[in-house]
Coordinates of C-alpha atoms and ligand atoms in Angstrom, one line a residue:
X1 CA 38.8 2.8 -7.9
X2 CA 40.3 0.1 -5.5
X3 CA 38.6 -0.5 -2.3
X4 CA 41.0 0.2 1.1
X5 CA 40.5 -2.9 2.6
X6 CA 39.5 -3.7 6.4
X7 CA 41.7 -5.5 8.7
X8 CA 40.4 -9.0 10.5
X9 CA 42.9 -11.4 11.5
X10 CA 45.8 -9.2 10.6
X11 CA 44.3 -10.1 6.4
X12 CA 43.3 -7.2 4.2
X13 CA 39.5 -7.8 3.5
X14 CA 37.7 -6.7 0.3
X15 CA 34.0 -7.1 0.0
X16 CA 31.8 -7.2 -3.5
X17 CA 30.0 -4.3 -2.0
X18 CA 31.6 -0.8 -1.5
X19 CA 31.0 2.5 0.5
X20 CA 31.9 5.3 -1.5
X21 CA 33.7 7.8 0.4
X22 CA 33.6 11.5 -1.1
X23 CA 35.3 14.7 0.1
X24 CA 32.6 17.2 1.6
X25 CA 34.1 20.3 0.1
X26 CA 34.2 19.4 -3.7
X27 CA 32.7 16.3 -3.6
X28 CA 35.5 14.7 -5.0
X29 CA 35.7 10.8 -4.8
X30 CA 38.4 9.7 -2.2
X31 CA 38.3 6.1 -2.2
X32 CA 36.3 3.2 -1.5
X33 CA 36.0 1.1 1.7
X34 CA 34.1 -2.2 2.3
X35 CA 30.7 -2.4 3.1
X36 CA 31.1 -5.4 5.8
X37 CA 28.1 -7.6 6.7
X38 CA 27.3 -9.6 9.7
X39 CA 29.8 -12.2 8.7
X40 CA 32.6 -9.9 8.9
X41 CA 31.6 -8.2 12.2
X42 CA 31.7 -11.8 13.4
X43 CA 34.7 -13.3 12.2
X44 CA 36.5 -9.9 13.6
X45 CA 34.7 -10.1 17.1
X46 CA 35.5 -14.0 17.3
X47 CA 39.2 -13.1 16.4
X48 CA 39.5 -10.8 19.0
X49 CA 38.2 -12.8 21.7
X50 CA 40.4 -15.5 20.7
X51 CA 43.4 -13.1 21.2
X52 CA 42.1 -12.7 24.9
X53 CA 42.9 -16.1 25.9
X54 CA 45.4 -17.2 23.0
X55 CA 47.5 -14.1 22.8
X56 CA 47.8 -12.5 26.1
X57 CA 50.2 -9.3 26.0
X58 CA 51.7 -8.2 29.2
X59 CA 51.3 -4.8 30.8
X60 CA 55.2 -3.5 29.7
X61 CA 54.3 -4.7 26.0
X62 CA 51.1 -2.8 26.1
X63 CA 52.8 0.3 26.9
X64 CA 55.5 -0.4 24.6
X65 CA 53.2 -0.4 21.8
X66 CA 51.4 2.5 22.7
X67 CA 54.7 4.5 23.0
X68 CA 55.7 3.3 19.8
X69 CA 52.6 4.6 18.2
X70 CA 53.1 8.0 19.5
X71 CA 56.8 8.0 18.1
X72 CA 55.4 7.2 14.7
X73 CA 52.6 9.9 14.6
X74 CA 55.7 12.6 15.0
X75 CA 57.1 11.0 12.0
X76 CA 56.4 14.0 9.4
X77 CA 55.4 11.8 6.8
X78 CA 52.7 9.8 8.8
X79 CA 52.1 13.3 10.3
X80 CA 51.0 15.0 7.3
X81 CA 49.4 12.0 5.5
X82 CA 46.5 11.6 8.1
X83 CA 46.1 15.1 8.6
X84 CA 45.9 15.6 4.5
X85 CA 43.7 12.4 4.7
X86 CA 41.3 14.4 7.5
X87 CA 41.1 17.3 5.8
X88 CA 40.1 15.8 2.8
X89 CA 37.2 13.2 4.1
X90 CA 36.2 15.5 6.8
X91 CA 36.3 19.0 5.3
X92 CA 38.4 19.9 8.2
X93 CA 40.8 23.0 7.4
X94 CA 44.4 21.3 7.3
X95 CA 45.6 23.3 10.1
X96 CA 43.1 22.0 12.5
X97 CA 43.5 18.6 11.2
X98 CA 47.4 18.8 12.2
X99 CA 46.0 20.2 15.9
X100 CA 43.9 16.7 15.6
X101 CA 46.8 14.6 14.7
X102 CA 48.8 16.1 17.4
X103 CA 46.0 15.6 20.0
X104 CA 45.9 11.7 18.7
X105 CA 49.8 11.6 19.5
X106 CA 49.4 12.9 23.1
X107 CA 46.5 10.2 23.6
X108 CA 49.0 7.6 22.9
X109 CA 51.3 8.9 25.2
X110 CA 49.0 9.6 28.1
X111 CA 47.7 6.2 27.9
X112 CA 51.0 4.6 27.5
X113 CA 51.6 6.2 30.9
X114 CA 48.3 5.2 32.5
X115 CA 49.0 1.6 31.1
X116 CA 52.4 1.6 32.8
X117 CA 50.9 2.8 36.3
X118 CA 47.6 0.8 36.1
X119 CA 46.8 -0.9 39.4
X120 CA 44.7 -2.3 41.8
X121 CA 44.8 -1.7 45.6
X122 CA 45.2 -3.3 49.0
X123 CA 42.2 -3.8 50.8
X124 CA 42.2 -3.2 54.6
X125 CA 40.0 -6.6 55.4
X126 CA 42.1 -7.0 58.9
X127 CA 39.8 -3.7 59.6
X128 CA 36.4 -5.8 60.1
X129 CA 36.2 -8.9 62.7
X130 CA 35.5 -11.2 59.5
X131 CA 38.4 -10.2 57.7
X132 CA 40.8 -10.4 60.4
X133 CA 44.2 -12.7 59.5
X134 CA 43.0 -12.4 55.5
X135 CA 45.0 -10.4 53.1
X136 CA 43.4 -8.7 50.0
X137 CA 44.0 -6.8 47.1
X138 CA 42.1 -5.9 43.7
X139 CA 43.2 -6.2 39.8
X140 CA 41.8 -4.2 37.0
X141 CA 41.0 -7.2 34.6
X142 CA 40.3 -6.4 31.2
X143 CA 36.6 -6.2 30.6
X144 CA 36.5 -8.4 27.5
X145 CA 35.9 -7.5 23.5
X146 CA 35.8 -3.8 23.1
X147 CA 33.9 -2.7 20.1
X148 CA 34.6 1.1 19.3
X149 CA 32.0 3.1 17.1
X150 CA 33.2 6.5 16.4
X151 CA 31.8 9.7 14.9
X152 CA 33.2 11.8 11.8
X153 CA 34.3 14.8 13.3
X154 CA 37.1 13.9 14.8
X155 CA 38.3 10.8 12.8
X156 CA 41.7 10.1 14.3
X157 CA 41.8 11.2 17.7
X158 CA 38.3 9.9 18.9
X159 CA 39.6 6.7 17.3
X160 CA 42.5 6.7 19.5
X161 CA 40.8 7.8 22.8
X162 CA 39.4 4.5 22.0
X163 CA 41.8 2.2 20.7
X164 CA 44.6 3.5 22.9
X165 CA 43.1 2.8 26.7
X166 CA 41.4 -0.6 25.2
X167 CA 44.9 -1.8 24.6
X168 CA 46.0 0.0 27.6
X169 CA 43.4 -2.1 29.7
X170 CA 44.3 -5.3 28.1
X171 CA 41.0 -5.6 25.8
X172 CA 41.1 -6.6 22.1
X173 CA 39.0 -4.4 20.3
X174 CA 37.1 -4.2 17.2
X175 CA 36.8 -0.6 15.4
X176 CA 33.8 0.7 13.5
X177 CA 35.0 4.2 12.3
X178 CA 32.0 6.7 10.9
X179 CA 30.8 5.8 7.4
X180 CA 31.6 9.1 6.0
X181 CA 34.9 9.5 7.2
X182 CA 36.7 5.5 7.7
X183 CA 39.8 6.2 5.8
X184 CA 42.1 8.1 8.5
X185 CA 40.8 6.0 11.4
X186 CA 41.8 2.8 9.0
X187 CA 45.3 4.1 8.4
X188 CA 45.7 4.6 12.0
X189 CA 44.9 1.1 12.8
X190 CA 47.3 0.0 10.1
X191 CA 49.9 1.8 11.9
X192 CA 49.3 -0.2 15.1
X193 CA 49.2 -3.4 13.4
X194 CA 52.1 -3.1 10.7
X195 CA 54.3 -0.8 12.7
X196 CA 54.2 -0.9 16.4
X197 CA 54.0 -4.7 17.1
X198 CA 50.0 -5.0 18.0
X199 CA 49.5 -8.5 17.4
X200 CA 46.7 -9.2 14.9
X201 CA 44.1 -10.6 17.0
X202 CA 44.2 -7.4 19.4
X203 CA 42.7 -5.4 16.8
X204 CA 40.3 -5.5 13.6
X205 CA 38.4 -3.0 11.5
X206 CA 35.2 -3.2 10.0
X207 CA 33.5 -0.6 7.8
X208 CA 30.1 0.0 6.8
X209 CA 26.5 2.0 7.4
X210 CA 25.3 2.3 11.3
X211 CA 22.3 0.3 10.9
X212 CA 24.1 -2.7 9.4
X213 CA 27.6 -3.1 10.5
X214 CA 27.4 -0.9 13.5
X215 CA 24.4 -2.7 14.9
X216 CA 25.8 -6.3 14.0
X217 CA 28.6 -5.3 16.4
X218 CA 26.4 -4.0 19.2
X219 CA 24.5 -7.2 19.0
X220 CA 27.1 -9.8 18.7
X221 CA 27.3 -11.9 22.0
X222 CA 30.9 -12.0 22.2
X223 CA 31.1 -8.2 22.4
X224 CA 31.5 -7.3 26.1
X225 CA 31.6 -3.1 25.8
X226 CA 30.7 -0.7 23.4
X227 CA 32.4 2.2 23.4
X228 CA 30.5 4.7 21.4
X229 CA 31.2 8.4 20.7
X230 CA 28.3 10.2 18.1
X231 CA 24.8 11.4 18.2
X232 CA 22.5 10.9 21.2
X233 CA 19.5 9.5 19.0
X234 CA 22.3 6.4 17.7
X235 CA 23.9 6.6 21.3
X236 CA 21.0 6.0 23.6
X237 CA 19.4 3.3 21.0
X238 CA 22.3 1.7 21.4
X239 CA 22.1 1.3 25.1
X240 CA 18.8 0.1 24.9
X241 CA 19.7 -2.7 22.2
X242 CA 22.5 -3.8 24.5
X243 CA 21.1 -4.1 28.3
X244 CA 23.5 -6.5 29.8
X245 CA 27.0 -5.2 27.9
X246 CA 28.9 -2.0 29.1
X247 CA 28.1 0.9 26.8
X248 CA 30.1 4.1 27.3
X249 CA 28.5 6.9 25.6
X250 CA 30.0 10.4 24.3
X251 CA 27.3 12.1 23.0
X252 CA 26.1 15.6 21.5
X253 CA 25.6 19.3 23.5
X254 CA 25.3 22.7 22.8
X255 CA 27.7 24.5 24.9
X256 CA 26.9 27.7 26.8
X257 CA 29.0 30.5 27.6
X258 CA 28.4 33.2 30.0
X259 CA 30.3 36.8 29.5
X260 CA 30.1 38.7 32.7
X261 CA 31.1 42.4 32.4
X262 CA 34.5 42.2 34.6
X263 CA 35.6 39.4 32.4
X264 CA 38.2 39.9 29.6
X265 CA 35.1 40.2 27.0
X266 CA 37.5 41.0 24.1
X267 CA 39.7 38.2 24.3
X268 CA 36.4 36.0 25.3
X269 CA 34.8 37.6 21.8
X270 CA 37.8 36.4 19.6
X271 CA 37.7 32.9 21.4
X272 CA 34.2 32.4 20.7
X273 CA 34.6 33.3 17.4
X274 CA 37.3 30.6 16.7
X275 CA 35.4 28.1 18.9
X276 CA 32.2 28.4 17.5
X277 CA 33.2 28.1 14.0
X278 CA 36.1 25.7 14.3
X279 CA 35.6 22.4 11.9
X280 CA 32.3 24.5 10.9
X281 CA 30.8 24.3 14.4
X282 CA 31.1 20.5 14.2
X283 CA 32.7 20.1 17.5
X284 CA 30.6 18.3 20.5
X285 CA 31.7 21.5 22.9
X286 CA 31.3 23.9 20.0
X287 CA 30.5 27.4 21.5
X288 CA 26.9 27.4 20.6
X289 CA 25.0 29.7 23.4
X290 CA 26.3 33.1 24.4
X291 CA 25.1 35.0 27.3
X292 CA 26.2 38.3 27.8
X293 CA 25.9 41.0 30.1
X294 CA 23.2 43.8 29.0
X295 CA 26.2 46.4 29.9
X296 CA 28.5 45.2 27.4
X297 CA 26.1 43.1 25.0
X298 CA 26.6 45.8 22.2
X299 CA 30.7 46.1 22.1
X300 CA 30.5 42.6 22.7
X301 CA 28.7 41.4 19.7
X302 CA 30.5 44.0 17.5
X303 CA 33.9 42.5 18.5
X304 CA 32.6 39.1 18.0
X305 CA 31.0 39.8 14.5
X306 CA 34.3 41.5 13.6
X307 CA 36.5 38.4 14.8
X308 CA 33.7 36.0 12.4
X309 CA 33.8 38.6 9.4
X310 CA 38.0 38.1 9.4
X311 CA 37.3 34.3 9.1
X312 CA 38.9 32.9 6.0
X313 CA 36.4 30.5 4.3
X314 CA 37.3 27.5 1.6
X315 CA 39.7 24.8 0.8
X316 CA 40.5 22.8 3.6
X317 CA 43.8 21.8 2.0
X318 CA 44.5 25.9 2.2
X319 CA 46.8 26.6 5.2
X320 CA 44.8 29.8 5.2
X321 CA 41.3 28.3 5.4
X322 CA 39.4 28.2 9.1
X323 CA 36.3 27.4 7.8
X324 CA 35.3 25.0 5.1
X325 CA 32.0 22.8 4.3
X326 CA 29.9 21.0 6.7
X327 CA 29.6 17.0 6.4
X328 CA 27.1 17.1 3.9
X329 CA 24.5 19.2 2.0
X330 CA 21.7 17.7 3.9
X331 CA 23.2 19.0 7.2
X332 CA 24.4 22.2 5.6
X333 CA 20.7 23.2 4.3
X334 CA 19.4 22.0 8.1
X335 CA 21.5 24.4 10.1
X336 CA 20.5 27.1 7.3
X337 CA 16.9 26.4 7.6
X338 CA 17.6 26.5 11.7
X339 CA 18.7 29.9 10.7
X340 CA 15.5 30.9 8.8
X341 CA 13.5 29.8 11.4
X342 CA 15.3 31.8 14.4
X343 CA 15.1 34.8 12.3
X344 CA 11.2 33.6 11.9
X345 CA 10.9 33.6 15.4
X346 CA 12.5 36.9 16.2
X347 CA 16.1 36.6 16.3
X348 CA 18.5 39.0 14.1
X349 CA 21.5 38.1 11.9
X350 CA 24.7 40.1 12.8
X351 CA 26.7 38.2 9.9
X352 CA 26.5 34.9 7.8
X353 CA 23.6 33.0 7.5
X354 CA 24.2 32.6 3.4
X355 CA 25.6 29.8 1.3
X356 CA 28.5 30.7 -0.7
X357 CA 29.4 29.8 -4.2
X358 CA 31.8 26.9 -3.0
X359 CA 28.8 25.6 -0.8
X360 CA 30.5 26.6 2.3
X361 CA 27.7 28.2 4.8
X362 CA 29.2 31.7 6.2
X363 CA 29.9 31.4 9.8
X364 CA 26.5 33.3 11.5
X365 CA 25.8 35.2 14.6
X366 CA 22.5 35.4 15.9
X367 CA 21.3 37.9 18.2
X368 CA 18.2 37.9 20.6
X369 CA 17.8 34.1 20.3
X370 CA 15.6 32.9 22.9
X371 CA 15.2 29.2 24.3
X372 CA 12.7 28.0 22.1
X373 CA 14.5 28.5 19.0
X374 CA 16.2 25.4 17.6
X375 CA 19.4 27.1 17.5
X376 CA 19.3 27.2 21.3
X377 CA 17.3 24.1 22.1
X378 CA 18.9 21.6 19.8
X379 CA 22.3 20.6 18.7
X380 CA 23.2 22.9 15.6
X381 CA 26.7 21.3 15.0
X382 CA 27.2 24.0 12.5
X383 CA 29.4 27.2 12.2
X384 CA 26.7 29.2 14.3
X385 CA 26.6 31.3 17.8
X386 CA 23.6 32.7 18.9
X387 CA 23.8 35.7 21.5
X388 CA 21.3 36.6 24.3
X389 CA 21.8 39.3 26.8
X390 CA 21.1 39.2 30.6
X391 CA 21.0 41.6 33.7
X392 CA 21.3 39.0 36.5
X393 CA 23.9 36.4 37.0
X394 CA 21.6 33.8 38.0
X395 CA 19.4 34.2 35.0
X396 CA 22.6 33.3 32.8
X397 CA 23.1 30.2 34.9
X398 CA 19.8 29.3 34.6
X399 CA 19.4 29.8 30.8
X400 CA 22.3 27.6 30.5
X401 CA 21.4 24.9 32.4
X402 CA 18.0 24.7 30.6
X403 CA 19.1 22.3 28.4
X404 CA 18.8 18.3 28.0
X405 CA 22.8 18.4 27.2
X406 CA 25.6 18.5 29.6
X407 CA 29.1 18.1 28.1
X408 CA 31.2 21.6 29.1
X409 CA 30.0 24.9 29.8
X410 CA 32.1 28.2 30.4
X411 CA 32.4 31.6 32.2
X412 CA 34.7 34.7 31.4
X413 CA 34.8 36.5 34.8
X414 CA 37.2 38.0 36.8
X415 CA 35.1 37.6 40.0
X416 CA 36.2 34.7 42.6
X417 CA 32.7 34.5 43.7
X418 CA 31.2 34.2 40.6
X419 CA 33.2 31.4 39.8
X420 CA 33.1 29.5 42.5
X421 CA 29.1 29.8 41.6
X422 CA 29.6 29.0 38.4
X423 CA 31.7 25.6 39.0
X424 CA 29.3 24.6 41.6
X425 CA 25.5 25.8 39.5
X426 CA 26.5 24.4 36.4
X427 CA 25.2 21.5 35.9
X428 CA 27.9 19.9 33.0
X429 CA 30.5 17.4 32.8
X430 CA 33.0 20.5 32.8
X431 CA 33.1 23.9 33.8
X432 CA 35.7 26.2 32.1
X433 CA 36.7 29.5 33.3
X434 CA 38.0 32.4 31.6
X435 CA 38.2 30.1 28.5
X436 CA 35.6 28.6 26.1
X437 CA 33.9 25.1 26.6
X438 CA 35.8 24.2 23.7
X439 CA 38.9 23.6 25.7
X440 CA 40.0 20.4 26.4
X441 CA 43.0 18.3 27.3
X442 CA 43.3 14.9 26.3
X443 CA 44.3 13.3 29.7
X444 CA 41.4 15.1 31.8
X445 CA 38.2 13.3 32.4
X446 CA 35.9 14.1 29.8
X447 CA 31.9 13.7 28.8
X448 CA 28.5 14.5 29.6
X449 CA 25.6 14.6 31.9
X450 CA 21.9 14.1 30.9
X451 CA 21.6 13.3 27.1
X452 CA 25.3 14.2 26.5
X453 CA 26.4 10.6 27.7
X454 CA 27.2 8.4 30.6
X455 CA 31.0 8.0 30.7
X456 CA 34.2 9.9 30.8
X457 CA 36.8 9.3 28.3
X458 CA 40.7 10.6 29.1
X459 CA 43.2 7.6 28.8
X460 CA 42.9 6.8 32.5
X461 CA 39.1 7.2 32.8
X462 CA 38.4 4.9 30.0
X463 CA 40.9 2.5 31.1
X464 CA 38.9 2.4 34.6
X465 CA 35.6 1.8 32.3
X466 CA 37.0 -0.8 30.2
X467 CA 38.4 -3.0 33.3
X468 CA 36.6 -4.8 35.9
X469 CA 37.6 -5.0 39.6
X470 CA 38.3 -8.3 40.7
X471 CA 38.8 -8.5 44.4
X472 CA 41.5 -11.3 45.8
X473 CA 41.3 -12.2 49.3
X474 CA 44.1 -14.4 50.6
X475 CA 43.2 -16.6 53.8
Ligands
NAD501 P1 26.3 9.6 14.8 O1 25.6 9.0 15.4 O2 25.4 9.7 13.3 O3 27.4 8.4 14.0 C1 28.5 7.6 15.1 C2 28.9 6.4 14.5 O4 27.4 5.7 14.7 C3 29.1 6.3 13.1 O5 30.2 5.5 13.2 C4 27.9 5.6 12.5 O6 27.8 4.9 11.6 C5 27.4 4.7 14.0 N1 26.2 4.5 13.9 C6 25.0 4.9 13.1 N2 23.8 4.4 13.4 C7 24.1 3.2 14.2 C8 23.5 1.7 14.7 N3 21.9 1.8 14.3 N4 24.2 1.1 15.5 C9 25.3 1.4 15.4 N5 26.3 2.3 15.2 C10 25.5 3.4 14.3 O7 27.2 10.6 14.9 P2 27.9 11.7 14.0 O8 26.8 12.3 13.3 O9 28.9 11.1 13.4 O10 28.6 12.8 15.1 C11 28.2 13.5 15.5 C12 27.4 13.6 16.8 O11 28.7 13.2 17.6 C13 27.2 14.8 17.5 O12 26.1 14.5 18.2 C14 28.4 15.2 18.5 O13 28.0 16.0 19.2 C15 28.7 13.8 18.7 N6 30.2 13.6 19.3 C16 30.5 13.7 20.6 C17 31.7 13.7 21.3 C18 32.0 13.5 22.7 O14 32.9 13.1 23.3 N7 31.0 13.9 23.6 C19 32.6 13.9 20.3 C20 32.7 14.1 18.8 C21 31.3 13.9 18.7

């Protein structure tokens, strides 16, 4: 099988060692990619560093490149090829994979818009005695070479959330896509380099495992900033390993949702069934913990269970499939073991909990979950929601906040007071009212508190992170 090359200084680079990429659903071999070592990483970073000084790109050109990428992503062949690649390498159902490519397109559009309007500000120096007679303003200057390290679960749009703002900000970038799902990210990078006019020095790709290729990138002296999306364990270790670099972290989560009796709980049940199981629950804002008021708990759980039972499971390439395999059997078996443990601790299975003949873990609803169970306290990253009933809304707020994570939380309610209190009290990066915490638009600020991270993505916000403020004073 031929190796899909990486791109360093515009050249297609192969290595002697390969990583084999397999489809999580049926185990078929999809391809091989280079196992890049320190020397490849070094060449890539040095190429990016050189582009900063030798191949400057004005703001208008950067915006045009990003717009061109969005145009090409709308092309049927490009669109479908990327969606199929995602579906195969990540076992993401093809309709969800198409939605990811659509979102990627809008990430490029918003990045182009943010690039065009990126500006500094006028400083009112005259407002102080010392500043009298001086003119001052700020510029936003690129932070330098950006290293982008991305996870397996959104292998195109999360790559876009790093490459597009970096280009907009004027930062050359080296991408290391997830070791399980590198193929779609490599294709997106090739689109930028080969068809959008991005000069070769501005984007390099390296593939390999995290501890070798990823670590070499993090440790390289010429990398000014690491933008990382992935697990808290790896993310915080990167932060510790690179104390003098900018390190932006988008990490894990175990999203709670509160369902009040005055809210549209039937709609909540349907949305939670989808949001807890989309991409087999492997979304950082997948619904995991459901707190439902006692007065509607039985009816709500029945509705939720019915909706989960109606989901179509199977081959990710089948248009009807809504839930497919987890990324690997280790993770599938881990989630199954956590379900068993929860049952051992007093939870009940309303539906699911079994592994089908094709290896897909059936989407699972657990009831009577408690905070000490792993399915509540950890990030499940599997097709599972746990339901707990409450009598007092303040208890639900307290339980929702009782987590080391803090990305998104949600509440269904028709009450303005409860809405306002939720927004004030829920200690998360985003609070979604009358929809699931899984809801996200690509232009909004997105990120978490506590173990969920230390930054905000969304093109305009990522650009701010990838630039430094330079003060200019004219005496
Ligand atoms: P992961 O941490 O295992 O891997 C992420 C990336 O880091 C991969 O490219 C991997 O190869 C690399 N890596 C691993 N070890 C490394 C090291 N020592 N040095 C440098 N790089 C290293 O995460 P994953 O399993 O791919 O993704 C799942 C996690 O990502 C979940 O926790 C999920 O919640 C989180 N996530 C967060 C967001 C967000 O926006 N907050 C979005 C998607 C996923």
